[in-house]
Amino acid sequence: MKISMDIELTDIPGQLVLALKPVSDLGGNILSVLHQRDKKTPSGRIPVQLTLEIEEQGLDRLVERLKERDVNVVRIGKERLKESMMVLLIGHIVHTDLGETIDSIDSTGFAEVVELSLSMPGVDKKSSASVTLSAIGKEELKEALNILERTVSKKGIMIISSI
Amino acid sequence: MKTKPKLVRISIIGLGNVGRGVAEVIRRKQEEITRKYGINLKIVGVADLPGAVVDENGLSEDAIRKFKSGETAEDMTTLDMIKDVEHEIVVETTPTNVENGEPGLTHINTALESDRHVVTSNKGPLALQYGKLMDLAASRGKELKFEASVGGAMPIISLVNDNLAGNGIISIKGILNGTCNYILTRMREEKLPYEHVLKEAQERGIAETDPSNDVAGRDTAVKLVILANSIFDRNVSYKDVEVSGITGITSEALKLADDAGYVIKLIGEVDGGSSGECLKVAPRLVPKDDPLNVEGTLNVATIKTDLAGDITVIGKGAGPIEAASAILSDIIGIYAF
Ligand SMILES: NC(=O)c1ccc[n+]([C@@H]2O[C@H](COP(=O)([O-])OP(=O)(O)OC[C@H]3O[C@@H](n4cnc5c(N)ncnc54)[C@H](OP(=O)(O)O)[C@@H]3O)[C@@H](O)[C@H]2O)c1
């Protein structure tokens, strides 16, 4: 299960590593860490946003272990990316910097490309791809689609979205 | 006690597929219509490119055929017939022209100015001058009806205006071009490339020799404009539509869609405009179990309403008798309801 978690660390070096360790101990995977050293909470703690993949059963134990390490867990968002949609792309998808196309979504922080299948019939022929976008909410998903539309239209790629 | 049926005299401008279809269905249904609706339909004039033939006692099937084949010459110009021959309804079925609307625009204007009702299948004049034409009709106390122009036999204009009266219409989404639907259906079924299927469609008479109006989405766009203006009371023209067609669709894309439980359809979408006005024609992913997933040359539209929820209609979008069916119901609608 994918979850997002807002935690607060004490302002002592080495706290982040300490906080992340239980995740891997419990068989989870860290997907992203947003560590804002310059922002402090009124109580002088440092806020960190985590996105991680962990078995549902492991979540309670993770929270316990974080507390044991003096890490405040202020918010847990289950299924952070809960809205998804598939779109198709047709055109010279790979040779127009596919990495950048995907990045335009992933860099938003609220949406990601979670799946991509590519069909390339021949070198000089157009490829087709199905792309699944996920986002934290309906509005964000719409915005992600807008961003993707703008990105690919500059590259002469056709986009087919769902009704 | 039976009252005498009301005489309704009709002229048909444009003796092509649809115009001749109208003549045929009137002939076929004449008695039934008189019996059911108390009106006696009589074709008193027909016009084609060379001009018009008229007969105030009614033109026979044979007279119309002879005129069409050039065996008999015209009696007068088309505009003279519209103006001077006594009749109630002008049926306008000349070719659609979205550049300037002609010759249909002049025919319709002349007919309304001569105080005749107009029933048309011609999209051009409506897509370009909907507001002006409706104002003219209203100022003359005449009807201008156009059910056949969108979706052929599939009822949509009168469905919304009559049967769904009282509902707020939120949006309409649909497949309004049978040729595109046929091509996409065959590409998916046979896993064949676009060019191949287009050729097959042309050989079968489903796509025209110059298919660009259909496959580039322009025909769908024109129909969408008619819906936007007539149902959503918007004031838009063809140039306001965001259009992309189906020429770029690959069989690989159809396969990817299929794997994920979708089909690709050319969808026209229009809404009332309160939340970000939409007026768009584009290939879209349609879930296989959605009512918009209809195959072959069929047309379909889902009308989203505030009271009735979603209503979906499916029907034959083209064909002379199918279009004539919509024209006939418009004609009857002027008198019977
Ligand atoms: N076919 C359908 O299934 C369908 C469905 C819905 C709507 N429509 C619309 O209905 C209209 C007719 O379609 P259609 O398939 O019947 O087309 P069509 O077969 O091309 O018929 C048009 C007819 O109009 C005649 N015409 C052209 N200019 C004229 C003029 N200035 N005055 C009088 N007649 C003139 C043409 O004569 P010539 O042949 O000598 O040029 C032809 O006989 C079009 O606007 C079309 O978009 C068609």
Coordinates of C-alpha atoms and ligand atoms in Angstrom, one line a residue:
Chain A
M1 CA 0.0 0.0 0.0
K2 CA 1.2 3.4 -0.9
I3 CA 1.0 6.0 1.9
S4 CA 2.1 9.5 2.6
M5 CA 3.2 10.5 6.0
D6 CA 4.1 13.9 7.5
I7 CA 6.6 13.5 10.4
E8 CA 8.5 15.9 12.5
L9 CA 12.1 15.3 13.6
T10 CA 14.1 16.9 16.5
D11 CA 16.8 19.2 15.1
I12 CA 19.8 16.9 15.8
P13 CA 22.0 15.6 13.0
G14 CA 21.3 12.0 12.0
Q15 CA 17.6 12.0 12.9
L16 CA 16.4 11.5 9.3
V17 CA 18.4 8.2 8.9
L18 CA 17.2 7.1 12.3
A19 CA 13.6 7.8 11.2
L20 CA 13.8 6.0 7.9
K21 CA 15.4 2.9 9.2
P22 CA 12.2 1.2 10.6
V23 CA 10.6 1.5 7.2
S24 CA 13.2 -0.9 5.6
D25 CA 13.3 -3.0 8.8
L26 CA 9.6 -3.6 8.3
G27 CA 10.0 -4.5 4.6
G28 CA 8.8 -1.2 3.3
N29 CA 10.1 1.0 0.5
I30 CA 10.8 4.7 0.7
L31 CA 9.5 6.4 -2.5
S32 CA 10.2 10.0 -1.8
V33 CA 11.5 12.2 1.0
L34 CA 10.8 15.9 1.2
H35 CA 13.1 17.2 3.9
Q36 CA 12.7 20.9 4.6
R37 CA 15.6 21.9 6.9
D38 CA 14.9 25.6 6.6
K39 CA 11.3 25.2 7.7
K40 CA 10.8 24.6 11.4
T41 CA 7.6 24.0 13.4
P42 CA 6.9 26.4 16.3
S43 CA 8.3 23.8 18.6
G44 CA 11.6 23.8 16.7
R45 CA 11.1 20.5 14.9
I46 CA 11.9 19.8 11.3
P47 CA 8.9 18.7 9.1
V48 CA 9.5 15.9 6.6
Q49 CA 7.1 14.5 4.0
L50 CA 7.5 10.8 3.2
T51 CA 5.9 8.7 0.5
L52 CA 6.4 5.0 1.1
E53 CA 5.2 1.6 0.1
I54 CA 4.4 -0.7 3.0
E55 CA 2.2 -3.7 3.9
E56 CA -1.0 -2.5 5.6
Q57 CA -0.2 -4.7 8.6
G58 CA 3.2 -3.1 9.1
L59 CA 1.9 0.4 9.3
D60 CA 0.9 0.4 13.0
R61 CA 4.2 -1.1 14.0
L62 CA 6.0 1.5 12.0
V63 CA 4.2 4.3 13.8
E64 CA 5.1 2.8 17.1
R65 CA 8.7 2.5 16.3
L66 CA 8.9 6.1 15.0
K67 CA 7.4 7.3 18.3
E68 CA 10.0 5.2 20.2
R69 CA 12.6 7.2 18.3
D70 CA 11.0 10.6 19.2
V71 CA 9.6 11.1 15.8
N72 CA 6.3 12.8 15.7
V73 CA 3.8 11.4 13.2
V74 CA 1.5 14.2 12.4
R75 CA -0.4 12.8 9.4
I76 CA -0.8 9.6 7.6
G77 CA -2.4 9.6 4.2
K78 CA -3.3 6.2 3.0
E79 CA -3.3 5.7 -0.8
R80 CA -1.8 9.0 -1.4
L81 CA -2.3 8.7 -5.1
K82 CA -5.9 7.7 -5.1
E83 CA -7.2 9.0 -8.4
S84 CA -6.0 7.3 -11.7
M85 CA -6.7 7.5 -15.3
M86 CA -5.3 6.1 -18.5
V87 CA -4.4 8.1 -21.6
L88 CA -2.9 7.1 -24.9
L89 CA -0.1 8.8 -26.7
I90 CA 0.6 8.5 -30.4
G91 CA 3.6 9.9 -32.1
H92 CA 7.4 9.9 -31.9
I93 CA 7.2 9.3 -28.1
V94 CA 10.6 8.0 -27.4
H95 CA 12.6 10.3 -29.7
T96 CA 11.1 13.4 -28.2
D97 CA 12.6 12.7 -24.8
L98 CA 10.2 10.4 -23.1
G99 CA 12.1 11.0 -19.8
E100 CA 11.2 14.6 -19.9
T101 CA 7.5 13.9 -20.7
I102 CA 7.2 11.6 -17.7
D103 CA 9.1 14.1 -15.5
S104 CA 6.7 16.9 -16.3
I105 CA 4.2 14.8 -14.3
D106 CA 6.4 13.3 -11.7
S107 CA 7.9 16.6 -10.8
T108 CA 4.5 18.1 -9.8
G109 CA 4.6 16.4 -6.4
F110 CA 0.9 15.6 -6.6
A111 CA 0.9 13.2 -9.6
E112 CA 2.9 10.5 -11.1
V113 CA 3.2 8.3 -14.1
V114 CA 2.6 4.9 -12.5
E115 CA 2.4 2.7 -15.6
L116 CA 3.5 2.9 -19.2
S117 CA 3.3 0.4 -22.0
L118 CA 4.9 1.2 -25.3
S119 CA 4.3 -0.2 -28.7
M120 CA 6.9 0.6 -31.4
P121 CA 6.0 -0.9 -34.8
G122 CA 9.1 0.3 -36.7
V123 CA 12.0 2.8 -36.5
D124 CA 10.4 5.5 -38.6
K125 CA 6.8 4.7 -37.6
K126 CA 4.8 6.4 -34.9
S127 CA 4.8 4.6 -31.6
S128 CA 1.8 4.3 -29.4
A129 CA 1.8 4.2 -25.6
S130 CA -0.7 3.8 -22.8
V131 CA 0.2 5.9 -19.8
T132 CA -1.5 5.7 -16.4
L133 CA -1.5 8.8 -14.4
S134 CA -2.2 8.8 -10.6
A135 CA -2.7 11.8 -8.5
I136 CA -3.7 12.7 -4.9
G137 CA -7.1 14.0 -5.9
K138 CA -9.6 14.6 -8.8
E139 CA -8.5 18.2 -9.3
E140 CA -4.8 17.3 -9.3
L141 CA -5.5 14.5 -11.8
K142 CA -7.1 17.0 -14.1
E143 CA -4.2 19.3 -13.7
A144 CA -1.8 16.5 -14.4
L145 CA -3.7 15.7 -17.6
N146 CA -3.5 19.4 -18.6
I147 CA 0.3 19.4 -18.0
L148 CA 0.7 16.2 -20.0
E149 CA -1.4 17.7 -22.8
R150 CA 0.7 20.8 -23.0
T151 CA 4.0 18.9 -22.8
V152 CA 3.1 16.4 -25.6
S153 CA 1.4 19.0 -27.9
K154 CA 4.8 20.8 -28.1
K155 CA 6.3 17.5 -29.3
G156 CA 3.6 16.8 -31.9
I157 CA 2.3 13.9 -30.0
M158 CA -1.4 13.1 -30.1
I159 CA -3.1 12.5 -26.7
I160 CA -6.3 10.5 -26.3
S161 CA -8.0 10.9 -22.9
S162 CA -10.9 9.1 -21.4
I163 CA -14.5 10.4 -21.7
Chain B
M1 CA -67.8 12.6 -37.7
K2 CA -64.6 13.0 -39.7
T3 CA -63.2 16.4 -40.4
K4 CA -61.5 16.9 -43.8
P5 CA -57.7 16.4 -43.5
K6 CA -55.7 19.6 -43.6
L7 CA -53.8 20.0 -46.9
V8 CA -50.0 20.5 -46.3
R9 CA -48.2 21.4 -49.5
I10 CA -44.5 20.7 -49.7
S11 CA -41.6 21.5 -51.9
I12 CA -38.3 19.7 -51.9
I13 CA -35.1 21.6 -52.8
G14 CA -32.2 19.2 -53.7
L15 CA -33.2 15.9 -55.2
G16 CA -30.3 13.9 -54.0
N17 CA -30.3 10.9 -51.7
V18 CA -32.2 12.6 -48.9
G19 CA -34.5 14.7 -51.1
R20 CA -35.6 11.6 -53.0
G21 CA -35.9 9.7 -49.7
V22 CA -38.3 12.3 -48.5
A23 CA -40.4 12.0 -51.6
E24 CA -40.4 8.3 -51.2
V25 CA -41.4 8.2 -47.5
I26 CA -44.2 10.7 -48.1
R27 CA -45.5 8.5 -50.9
R28 CA -45.2 5.4 -48.7
K29 CA -46.8 6.9 -45.6
Q30 CA -49.3 9.2 -47.1
E31 CA -52.5 7.4 -46.1
E32 CA -51.2 6.4 -42.7
I33 CA -50.3 10.0 -41.9
T34 CA -53.7 11.3 -43.0
R35 CA -55.4 8.7 -40.9
K36 CA -53.2 9.3 -37.8
Y37 CA -52.5 13.0 -37.9
G38 CA -55.3 14.4 -40.0
I39 CA -52.9 16.0 -42.5
N40 CA -52.7 15.4 -46.2
L41 CA -49.1 15.8 -47.5
K42 CA -48.7 16.8 -51.1
I43 CA -45.5 17.5 -52.9
V44 CA -46.3 20.4 -55.2
G45 CA -42.7 21.3 -56.3
V46 CA -39.2 19.8 -56.5
A47 CA -36.0 21.5 -57.4
D48 CA -32.5 20.4 -58.3
L49 CA -29.5 22.2 -59.7
P50 CA -31.2 23.2 -63.0
G51 CA -34.3 24.6 -61.4
A52 CA -37.8 23.5 -60.3
V53 CA -40.8 21.6 -61.6
V54 CA -44.2 22.2 -60.1
D55 CA -47.7 20.8 -60.1
E56 CA -50.3 22.2 -57.8
N57 CA -52.2 18.9 -57.9
G58 CA -49.2 17.0 -56.7
L59 CA -46.1 15.6 -58.5
S60 CA -46.2 11.9 -59.3
E61 CA -43.3 9.6 -58.6
D62 CA -42.9 9.4 -62.4
A63 CA -42.8 13.2 -62.8
I64 CA -40.1 13.5 -60.2
R65 CA -38.0 10.7 -61.8
K66 CA -38.3 12.2 -65.2
F67 CA -37.2 15.6 -64.0
K68 CA -34.3 14.1 -62.1
S69 CA -33.1 12.2 -65.2
G70 CA -33.4 15.3 -67.4
E71 CA -36.3 14.0 -69.5
T72 CA -38.4 16.9 -68.6
A73 CA -37.2 20.5 -68.3
E74 CA -37.7 22.9 -65.4
D75 CA -40.7 25.1 -65.1
M76 CA -39.1 27.9 -63.2
T77 CA -36.1 28.9 -61.1
T78 CA -35.9 27.4 -57.6
L79 CA -36.2 30.8 -55.9
D80 CA -39.4 31.6 -57.9
M81 CA -40.9 28.3 -56.9
I82 CA -40.1 29.0 -53.2
K83 CA -41.6 32.5 -53.5
D84 CA -44.5 32.1 -55.9
V85 CA -45.9 28.6 -55.7
E86 CA -48.5 28.4 -52.9
H87 CA -47.3 25.9 -50.3
E88 CA -46.7 25.5 -46.6
I89 CA -43.4 23.7 -46.1
V90 CA -40.0 23.9 -47.9
V91 CA -37.8 20.9 -47.4
E92 CA -34.2 21.9 -47.9
T93 CA -31.8 19.0 -48.7
T94 CA -29.1 20.6 -50.8
P95 CA -25.4 19.8 -50.1
T96 CA -23.9 21.1 -46.8
N97 CA -21.4 23.9 -47.3
V98 CA -19.7 25.2 -44.2
E99 CA -17.8 28.0 -46.0
N100 CA -20.8 30.2 -46.8
G101 CA -23.8 28.0 -46.3
E102 CA -25.0 28.3 -49.9
P103 CA -27.1 27.4 -51.7
G104 CA -29.1 26.3 -48.6
L105 CA -28.9 29.7 -46.8
T106 CA -30.6 31.6 -49.6
H107 CA -33.2 28.9 -50.0
I108 CA -34.0 28.9 -46.3
N109 CA -34.0 32.7 -46.0
T110 CA -36.3 33.0 -49.0
A111 CA -38.6 30.4 -47.7
L112 CA -39.0 32.0 -44.3
E113 CA -39.4 35.5 -45.9
S114 CA -42.2 34.0 -48.1
D115 CA -43.9 32.8 -44.8
R116 CA -43.2 29.1 -45.3
H117 CA -42.1 26.6 -42.7
V118 CA -38.7 25.1 -43.3
V119 CA -37.5 21.6 -42.6
T120 CA -33.9 20.8 -43.4
S121 CA -31.1 18.3 -43.2
N122 CA -28.5 20.8 -44.4
K123 CA -26.0 21.6 -41.7
G124 CA -24.2 24.5 -43.4
P125 CA -26.8 27.3 -42.9
L126 CA -27.4 26.2 -39.3
A127 CA -23.8 26.0 -38.4
L128 CA -23.1 29.5 -39.7
Q129 CA -26.2 31.6 -39.0
Y130 CA -28.3 29.7 -36.5
G131 CA -29.3 32.8 -34.5
K132 CA -30.3 34.9 -37.5
L133 CA -32.3 32.1 -39.1
M134 CA -34.2 31.4 -35.9
D135 CA -35.0 35.1 -35.3
L136 CA -36.3 35.4 -38.9
A137 CA -38.4 32.3 -38.4
A138 CA -39.8 33.6 -35.1
S139 CA -40.5 37.1 -36.6
R140 CA -42.5 35.3 -39.4
G141 CA -44.3 33.0 -36.9
K142 CA -42.9 30.0 -38.9
E143 CA -41.0 26.9 -37.9
L144 CA -37.4 26.1 -38.8
K145 CA -36.8 22.4 -38.0
F146 CA -33.6 20.4 -38.5
E147 CA -33.7 17.1 -36.7
A148 CA -32.1 15.3 -39.7
S149 CA -29.0 17.5 -39.5
V150 CA -27.6 15.9 -36.4
G151 CA -27.5 12.2 -36.0
G152 CA -29.8 11.3 -39.0
A153 CA -32.5 9.1 -37.8
M154 CA -31.4 9.3 -34.2
P155 CA -33.8 11.7 -32.4
I156 CA -31.9 14.3 -30.4
I157 CA -33.2 17.8 -31.0
S158 CA -36.8 17.0 -30.4
L159 CA -35.9 14.5 -27.7
V160 CA -34.4 17.3 -25.7
N161 CA -36.8 20.0 -26.6
D162 CA -40.0 18.0 -26.3
N163 CA -39.6 14.8 -24.2
L164 CA -37.0 16.2 -21.8
A165 CA -38.7 19.6 -21.5
G166 CA -38.2 21.0 -18.0
N167 CA -34.8 19.3 -17.6
G168 CA -31.6 21.3 -17.5
I169 CA -29.3 19.9 -20.0
I170 CA -25.8 19.6 -18.6
S171 CA -23.8 18.1 -21.4
I172 CA -24.1 16.0 -24.6
K173 CA -21.4 13.6 -25.6
G174 CA -21.6 11.3 -28.5
I175 CA -20.5 9.7 -31.8
L176 CA -22.1 11.9 -34.5
N177 CA -20.3 10.5 -37.6
G178 CA -20.9 7.0 -38.8
T179 CA -18.0 6.9 -41.2
C180 CA -15.4 7.5 -38.4
N181 CA -17.2 5.0 -36.2
Y182 CA -17.1 2.4 -39.0
I183 CA -13.4 3.0 -39.6
L184 CA -12.4 2.7 -35.9
T185 CA -14.6 -0.3 -35.4
R186 CA -13.0 -2.2 -38.4
M187 CA -9.5 -1.2 -37.4
R188 CA -10.1 -2.6 -34.0
E189 CA -11.8 -5.8 -35.1
E190 CA -9.4 -6.6 -38.0
K191 CA -6.2 -5.1 -36.5
L192 CA -5.7 -3.3 -39.8
P193 CA -4.1 0.1 -40.4
Y194 CA -6.1 3.2 -41.0
E195 CA -5.4 3.6 -44.7
H196 CA -6.5 0.0 -45.4
V197 CA -9.8 0.4 -43.6
L198 CA -10.5 3.8 -45.2
K199 CA -10.1 2.2 -48.6
E200 CA -12.5 -0.6 -47.7
A201 CA -15.0 2.0 -46.4
Q202 CA -14.8 3.9 -49.7
E203 CA -15.3 0.7 -51.7
R204 CA -18.4 -0.1 -49.6
G205 CA -19.7 3.4 -50.1
I206 CA -19.5 4.2 -46.4
A207 CA -16.7 6.8 -46.8
E208 CA -16.8 9.4 -49.5
T209 CA -14.2 9.7 -52.2
D210 CA -13.0 12.8 -50.4
P211 CA -13.3 11.6 -46.8
S212 CA -11.6 14.6 -45.2
N213 CA -14.7 16.2 -43.8
D214 CA -15.6 13.1 -41.9
V215 CA -12.2 11.8 -40.8
A216 CA -10.7 15.2 -39.8
G217 CA -13.7 15.6 -37.4
R218 CA -15.2 18.6 -39.3
D219 CA -18.6 17.0 -39.9
T220 CA -18.8 16.1 -36.2
A221 CA -17.8 19.7 -35.3
V222 CA -20.5 21.2 -37.5
K223 CA -23.2 19.0 -35.8
L224 CA -21.8 20.0 -32.4
V225 CA -22.2 23.6 -33.3
I226 CA -25.9 23.0 -34.1
L227 CA -26.4 21.3 -30.7
A228 CA -24.5 24.0 -28.9
N229 CA -26.7 26.8 -30.4
S230 CA -30.0 25.0 -30.4
I231 CA -29.9 23.1 -27.1
F232 CA -27.4 25.1 -25.0
D233 CA -28.4 28.5 -26.4
R234 CA -24.8 29.3 -27.1
N235 CA -23.7 31.5 -29.9
V236 CA -20.8 29.7 -31.4
S237 CA -19.7 28.9 -34.9
Y238 CA -17.7 26.2 -36.5
K239 CA -14.4 28.0 -35.9
D240 CA -14.9 27.9 -32.1
V241 CA -14.7 24.1 -32.0
E242 CA -11.5 22.4 -30.9
V243 CA -11.2 19.6 -33.5
S244 CA -9.0 16.7 -34.0
G245 CA -9.8 13.7 -36.2
I246 CA -9.0 10.1 -36.5
T247 CA -6.3 10.0 -39.2
G248 CA -3.5 9.6 -36.7
I249 CA -5.0 6.6 -34.9
T250 CA -2.8 3.5 -35.0
S251 CA -3.8 -0.1 -34.7
E252 CA -1.3 -0.4 -31.8
A253 CA -3.2 2.4 -29.9
L254 CA -6.4 0.5 -30.4
K255 CA -4.7 -2.7 -29.1
L256 CA -3.4 -0.8 -26.0
A257 CA -6.8 0.6 -25.4
D258 CA -8.4 -2.8 -25.8
D259 CA -6.0 -4.4 -23.3
A260 CA -7.0 -1.9 -20.7
G261 CA -10.8 -2.3 -21.3
Y262 CA -11.4 0.6 -23.6
V263 CA -12.2 1.4 -27.2
I264 CA -11.3 4.5 -29.1
K265 CA -14.2 6.6 -30.6
L266 CA -14.4 10.0 -32.2
I267 CA -16.4 11.9 -29.6
G268 CA -18.1 15.3 -29.9
E269 CA -18.7 17.0 -26.5
V270 CA -20.6 20.1 -25.7
D271 CA -21.9 21.6 -22.5
G272 CA -23.9 24.5 -21.2
G273 CA -20.8 26.4 -20.3
S274 CA -21.2 27.2 -16.7
S275 CA -18.1 25.3 -15.6
G276 CA -15.5 25.9 -18.3
E277 CA -17.3 25.8 -21.7
C278 CA -16.6 22.7 -23.6
L279 CA -16.9 22.4 -27.4
K280 CA -14.6 19.7 -28.6
V281 CA -14.2 16.9 -31.1
A282 CA -11.5 14.4 -30.4
P283 CA -10.7 10.7 -30.3
R284 CA -11.4 9.5 -26.8
L285 CA -11.1 6.4 -24.7
V286 CA -14.5 4.9 -24.0
P287 CA -14.9 2.1 -21.5
K288 CA -16.1 -1.0 -23.2
D289 CA -19.2 -1.2 -21.0
D290 CA -20.2 2.5 -21.5
P291 CA -23.4 3.0 -23.6
L292 CA -21.3 5.2 -26.0
N293 CA -19.5 2.1 -27.1
V294 CA -21.6 1.3 -30.2
E295 CA -20.2 -0.3 -33.3
G296 CA -20.2 0.1 -37.1
T297 CA -21.8 3.1 -38.6
L298 CA -24.2 3.8 -35.7
N299 CA -24.5 7.1 -34.0
V300 CA -25.0 7.6 -30.3
A301 CA -25.4 10.4 -27.8
T302 CA -25.5 10.6 -24.0
I303 CA -27.5 13.5 -22.8
K304 CA -26.7 14.5 -19.2
T305 CA -29.7 16.1 -17.5
D306 CA -30.4 17.5 -14.1
L307 CA -33.6 15.6 -13.5
A308 CA -33.7 12.6 -15.7
G309 CA -30.0 11.7 -15.2
D310 CA -28.2 10.3 -18.2
I311 CA -30.2 9.4 -21.4
T312 CA -28.5 7.6 -24.2
V313 CA -29.9 7.4 -27.8
I314 CA -28.6 5.2 -30.5
G315 CA -29.5 5.2 -34.2
K316 CA -28.6 5.2 -37.8
G317 CA -26.8 8.5 -38.5
A318 CA -26.9 8.3 -42.2
G319 CA -28.9 6.9 -45.1
P320 CA -31.5 8.5 -47.3
I321 CA -34.5 6.9 -45.7
E322 CA -33.2 7.3 -42.2
A323 CA -32.6 11.1 -42.8
A324 CA -36.0 11.3 -44.4
S325 CA -37.5 9.7 -41.3
A326 CA -36.3 12.6 -39.2
I327 CA -37.5 15.1 -41.8
L328 CA -40.9 13.5 -41.9
S329 CA -41.3 13.6 -38.1
D330 CA -40.3 17.3 -38.2
I331 CA -43.0 17.9 -40.8
I332 CA -45.7 16.1 -38.8
G333 CA -44.5 17.8 -35.7
I334 CA -45.3 21.2 -37.1
Y335 CA -49.0 20.3 -37.4
A336 CA -49.7 17.4 -35.1
F337 CA -48.3 18.2 -31.7
Ligands
LIG1 N1 -27.0 11.4 -46.8 C1 -27.3 11.3 -45.5 O1 -27.5 10.3 -45.0 C2 -27.6 12.6 -44.7 C3 -27.9 12.5 -43.4 C4 -28.2 13.7 -42.7 C5 -28.0 14.9 -43.3 N2 -27.6 15.0 -44.6 C6 -27.5 16.3 -45.3 O2 -28.6 16.4 -46.2 C7 -28.2 17.1 -47.4 C8 -28.4 16.3 -48.6 O3 -27.6 15.1 -48.5 P1 -27.6 14.1 -49.7 O4 -26.9 12.9 -49.2 O5 -28.9 13.9 -50.2 O6 -26.7 14.8 -50.8 P2 -26.7 14.7 -52.4 O7 -27.1 13.3 -52.7 O8 -25.5 15.3 -52.9 O9 -28.0 15.6 -52.8 C9 -27.9 17.0 -52.9 C10 -28.8 17.4 -54.0 O10 -28.9 18.8 -54.1 C11 -28.8 19.2 -55.4 N3 -28.4 20.6 -55.5 C12 -27.1 21.1 -55.5 N4 -27.1 22.5 -55.6 C13 -28.5 22.8 -55.8 C14 -29.1 24.1 -56.0 N5 -28.5 25.2 -56.0 N6 -30.5 24.0 -56.0 C15 -31.2 22.9 -56.0 N7 -30.6 21.7 -55.8 C16 -29.2 21.7 -55.7 C17 -27.8 18.3 -56.0 O11 -27.9 18.3 -57.4 P3 -26.6 17.7 -58.2 O12 -26.5 16.3 -57.9 O13 -27.0 18.0 -59.6 O14 -25.4 18.5 -57.8 C18 -28.3 17.0 -55.4 O15 -29.3 16.4 -56.1 C19 -26.7 17.5 -47.1 O16 -26.7 18.8 -46.7 C20 -26.2 16.5 -46.1 O17 -25.2 17.0 -45.4 C21 -27.4 13.8 -45.3

